Amino acid sequence: MPLPGGLPRDGRLRRDYRFHPLTGVQERVLADSGSLTEYLPQQVTAVLAGSLAELAGTEVDEGLVRSLSCGDREYLVLQLAALIDPAPRWVTSGCGGCGELIQFQVSPRTVPFKPAGEGYPEAAVDLSIGEAGLRVPCGADEEFIAARESDTGAEKSLLSRLLTSAGEPVAAECLSRADLELVDRLLDRMSPQAGLSAGVDCPHCGLGQEMRIDPYDLSLIHI
């Protein structure tokens, strides 16, 4: 299966990738990734950089992995998890009605993905300040936010990384509520995204509900 998003190369999107054969070296990269990195996005970058042999026709390094959209990174981690162990994983979550714990199974390889939409990975958007360019978040942005988790202005800083006008970052304070809503809708349309929920009926009270699935949850992807 190709990447749901891909990387621009020579005027077109390349969605091809290839993992290294699983060896003791690759297993060591996975085992050490958590202890050698400070934040989960850094761990994801290290795991993919050490596991991918080729990406969009290019030799892989951490910089290339950081340039992948967030959805592509989620997709690749799940494909790697399935390559290591194709068996379904048990996921545990609390019922939204009675509060009892519910367990259900998820297969990493079969998690549904919404492919990238029109304009991916960067599109023009007409805002109250004029035309701007908007790109989808990537791994470098995930690492940026993770390092500023306690910073109340981190989301505004992220928006300035994604939105530019005349080659300069656009400050969130310059945007109207309508602008922000438009940006949010466009990002949702463009971005490849994993199916992050599963419909589950509680065996205790019978309540039907959507349970969240975290593609990076250790119980699901084992990295």
Coordinates of C-alpha atoms in Angstrom, one line a residue:
M1 CA 0.0 0.0 0.0
P2 CA 1.4 3.5 -0.9
L3 CA 1.6 6.3 1.6
P4 CA -1.7 8.2 2.1
G5 CA 0.1 11.5 1.6
G6 CA 3.6 11.3 0.1
L7 CA 6.4 13.7 -0.6
P8 CA 6.7 16.1 -3.5
R9 CA 9.5 15.0 -5.9
D10 CA 10.2 16.5 -9.4
G11 CA 6.8 18.1 -9.6
R12 CA 4.8 15.1 -8.5
L13 CA 3.9 13.2 -5.3
R14 CA 5.9 10.1 -4.5
R15 CA 4.1 7.7 -2.2
D16 CA 6.5 4.7 -2.4
Y17 CA 8.5 3.4 0.6
R18 CA 10.5 0.3 1.6
F19 CA 11.5 -1.0 5.0
H20 CA 14.8 -2.7 5.7
P21 CA 14.6 -6.5 6.3
L22 CA 14.0 -7.1 10.0
T23 CA 17.3 -8.0 11.6
G24 CA 18.9 -7.8 15.1
V25 CA 20.2 -4.3 14.1
Q26 CA 16.6 -3.1 13.4
E27 CA 15.3 -4.7 16.6
R28 CA 18.1 -2.8 18.6
V29 CA 17.0 0.5 17.0
L30 CA 13.4 -0.1 18.1
A31 CA 14.5 -1.2 21.6
D32 CA 16.7 1.8 22.1
S33 CA 14.5 4.4 20.6
G34 CA 12.6 5.3 23.7
S35 CA 15.7 5.7 25.9
L36 CA 17.6 7.8 23.4
T37 CA 14.9 10.3 22.8
E38 CA 13.1 12.8 25.0
Y39 CA 9.7 13.1 23.3
L40 CA 7.5 10.7 21.4
P41 CA 7.7 12.5 18.1
Q42 CA 11.5 12.2 18.3
Q43 CA 11.1 8.5 19.0
V44 CA 8.9 8.1 15.9
T45 CA 11.5 9.9 13.8
A46 CA 14.3 7.7 15.1
V47 CA 12.3 4.5 14.6
L48 CA 11.3 5.3 11.0
A49 CA 14.8 6.6 10.1
G50 CA 16.3 3.4 11.3
S51 CA 13.7 1.1 9.8
L52 CA 13.1 2.6 6.3
A53 CA 15.5 1.7 3.5
E54 CA 13.9 4.0 1.0
L55 CA 11.3 6.8 0.9
A56 CA 9.9 8.5 -2.2
G57 CA 12.9 7.1 -4.2
T58 CA 15.4 8.7 -1.7
E59 CA 17.8 7.3 0.8
V60 CA 16.3 7.8 4.3
D61 CA 17.7 10.0 7.1
E62 CA 16.0 11.7 10.0
G63 CA 15.6 15.0 8.1
L64 CA 13.5 13.2 5.4
V65 CA 11.4 11.5 8.0
R66 CA 10.7 14.8 9.8
S67 CA 9.4 16.2 6.4
L68 CA 6.7 13.5 6.3
S69 CA 3.2 14.6 7.1
C70 CA 1.9 13.5 10.5
G71 CA -0.6 11.1 8.8
D72 CA 2.2 9.5 6.8
R73 CA 4.2 9.0 10.0
E74 CA 1.3 7.4 11.7
Y75 CA 0.7 5.1 8.7
L76 CA 4.3 4.0 8.5
V77 CA 4.5 3.2 12.2
L78 CA 1.4 1.1 12.0
Q79 CA 2.8 -0.7 8.9
L80 CA 6.1 -1.4 10.8
A81 CA 4.1 -2.7 13.8
A82 CA 2.2 -5.1 11.5
L83 CA 5.5 -6.2 9.8
I84 CA 7.0 -7.0 13.2
D85 CA 3.9 -8.8 14.5
P86 CA 0.7 -9.0 12.4
A87 CA -1.5 -10.2 15.2
P88 CA -4.3 -7.9 16.5
R89 CA -3.5 -5.8 19.6
W90 CA -5.8 -5.4 22.6
V91 CA -6.8 -1.9 23.4
T92 CA -8.3 -0.9 26.8
S93 CA -10.5 2.1 27.4
G94 CA -13.1 3.3 29.9
C95 CA -16.8 3.2 29.0
G96 CA -18.3 6.7 28.7
G97 CA -21.5 5.5 30.4
C98 CA -20.8 3.1 33.3
G99 CA -17.0 3.8 33.6
E100 CA -16.1 0.1 33.4
L101 CA -13.0 -0.9 31.4
I102 CA -13.6 -2.2 27.8
Q103 CA -11.2 -4.2 25.8
F104 CA -11.3 -4.5 22.0
Q105 CA -8.9 -5.7 19.3
V106 CA -7.3 -3.6 16.6
S107 CA -5.1 -4.8 13.8
P108 CA -2.4 -2.2 12.9
R109 CA -2.4 -3.1 9.2
T110 CA -6.2 -2.6 8.8
V111 CA -6.6 0.7 10.6
P112 CA -8.4 2.8 7.9
F113 CA -6.7 5.9 6.5
K114 CA -8.2 9.0 4.8
P115 CA -5.8 9.8 1.9
A116 CA -4.5 13.4 1.4
G117 CA -7.0 15.7 -0.2
E118 CA -6.9 18.4 -2.9
G119 CA -4.1 20.8 -2.4
Y120 CA -1.8 18.5 -0.3
P121 CA 0.8 19.3 1.0
E122 CA 0.4 23.0 0.5
A123 CA -2.4 25.2 -0.8
A124 CA -3.3 28.8 -1.2
V125 CA -6.0 30.2 1.1
D126 CA -7.8 33.6 0.9
L127 CA -7.9 35.2 4.4
S128 CA -8.9 38.6 5.7
I129 CA -5.2 39.6 5.4
G130 CA -5.0 38.5 1.8
E131 CA -3.8 35.3 0.2
A132 CA -1.6 33.0 2.2
G133 CA 0.1 29.6 1.8
L134 CA -0.9 26.8 4.1
R135 CA 0.9 23.5 4.5
V136 CA 0.0 20.4 6.4
P137 CA 1.8 19.7 9.7
C138 CA 4.9 17.4 9.4
G139 CA 7.2 15.5 11.8
A140 CA 9.3 18.5 12.4
D141 CA 6.2 20.4 13.6
E142 CA 5.3 17.5 16.0
E143 CA 8.8 17.7 17.5
F144 CA 8.4 21.5 17.8
I145 CA 5.1 21.2 19.7
A146 CA 6.4 18.3 21.9
A147 CA 9.3 20.4 23.1
R148 CA 7.0 23.2 24.0
E149 CA 4.2 21.2 25.7
S150 CA 4.0 23.6 28.7
D151 CA 4.1 26.7 26.5
T152 CA 0.6 28.2 26.3
G153 CA 1.5 29.9 23.0
A154 CA 2.8 26.7 21.3
E155 CA -0.3 26.3 19.1
K156 CA 0.0 29.9 17.8
S157 CA 3.6 29.3 17.1
L158 CA 2.7 26.2 15.2
L159 CA 0.2 28.1 13.1
S160 CA 2.9 30.6 12.1
R161 CA 5.0 27.6 10.9
L162 CA 2.2 26.4 8.7
L163 CA 0.9 29.7 7.4
T164 CA 2.9 32.2 5.3
S165 CA 2.2 35.3 3.3
A166 CA 4.7 36.8 0.9
G167 CA 7.3 34.4 2.3
E168 CA 6.8 35.5 5.9
P169 CA 5.1 33.7 8.8
V170 CA 1.6 34.8 9.6
A171 CA 1.0 35.6 13.3
A172 CA -2.2 34.0 14.7
E173 CA -3.1 37.3 16.3
C174 CA -3.6 38.8 12.8
L175 CA -6.3 36.3 11.9
S176 CA -10.0 36.5 12.5
R177 CA -12.2 33.7 13.9
A178 CA -13.4 33.1 10.4
D179 CA -9.8 32.9 9.2
L180 CA -9.0 30.3 11.8
E181 CA -12.1 28.2 11.0
L182 CA -11.2 28.3 7.3
V183 CA -7.6 27.2 8.1
D184 CA -8.9 24.4 10.2
R185 CA -11.3 23.1 7.5
L186 CA -8.6 23.3 4.9
L187 CA -6.1 21.4 7.0
D188 CA -8.6 18.7 7.7
R189 CA -9.4 18.4 4.0
M190 CA -5.7 18.2 2.9
S191 CA -4.2 16.1 5.6
P192 CA -4.0 12.3 5.4
Q193 CA -5.4 10.9 8.6
A194 CA -5.7 7.6 10.4
G195 CA -9.1 6.3 11.6
L196 CA -8.7 7.2 15.3
S197 CA -11.8 5.6 16.7
A198 CA -13.7 2.3 16.7
G199 CA -17.4 1.7 17.4
V200 CA -17.7 -0.5 20.5
D201 CA -20.7 -1.7 22.5
C202 CA -20.0 -1.8 26.3
P203 CA -20.4 -5.4 27.5
H204 CA -21.4 -4.1 30.9
C205 CA -24.1 -1.5 30.2
G206 CA -24.6 -2.0 26.5
L207 CA -23.9 1.6 25.5
G208 CA -22.7 2.0 22.0
Q209 CA -19.8 4.5 21.7
E210 CA -16.7 5.6 19.7
M211 CA -13.5 4.6 21.4
R212 CA -10.3 6.5 20.6
I213 CA -7.3 4.7 19.0
D214 CA -3.9 6.2 19.4
P215 CA -1.6 5.1 16.5
Y216 CA 1.4 5.7 18.8
D217 CA 0.0 3.9 21.8
L218 CA 2.6 1.4 23.0
S219 CA 0.0 -1.3 23.6
L220 CA -0.9 -0.9 19.9
I221 CA 2.4 -0.4 18.0
H222 CA 5.0 -1.9 20.4
I223 CA 7.8 0.7 19.9

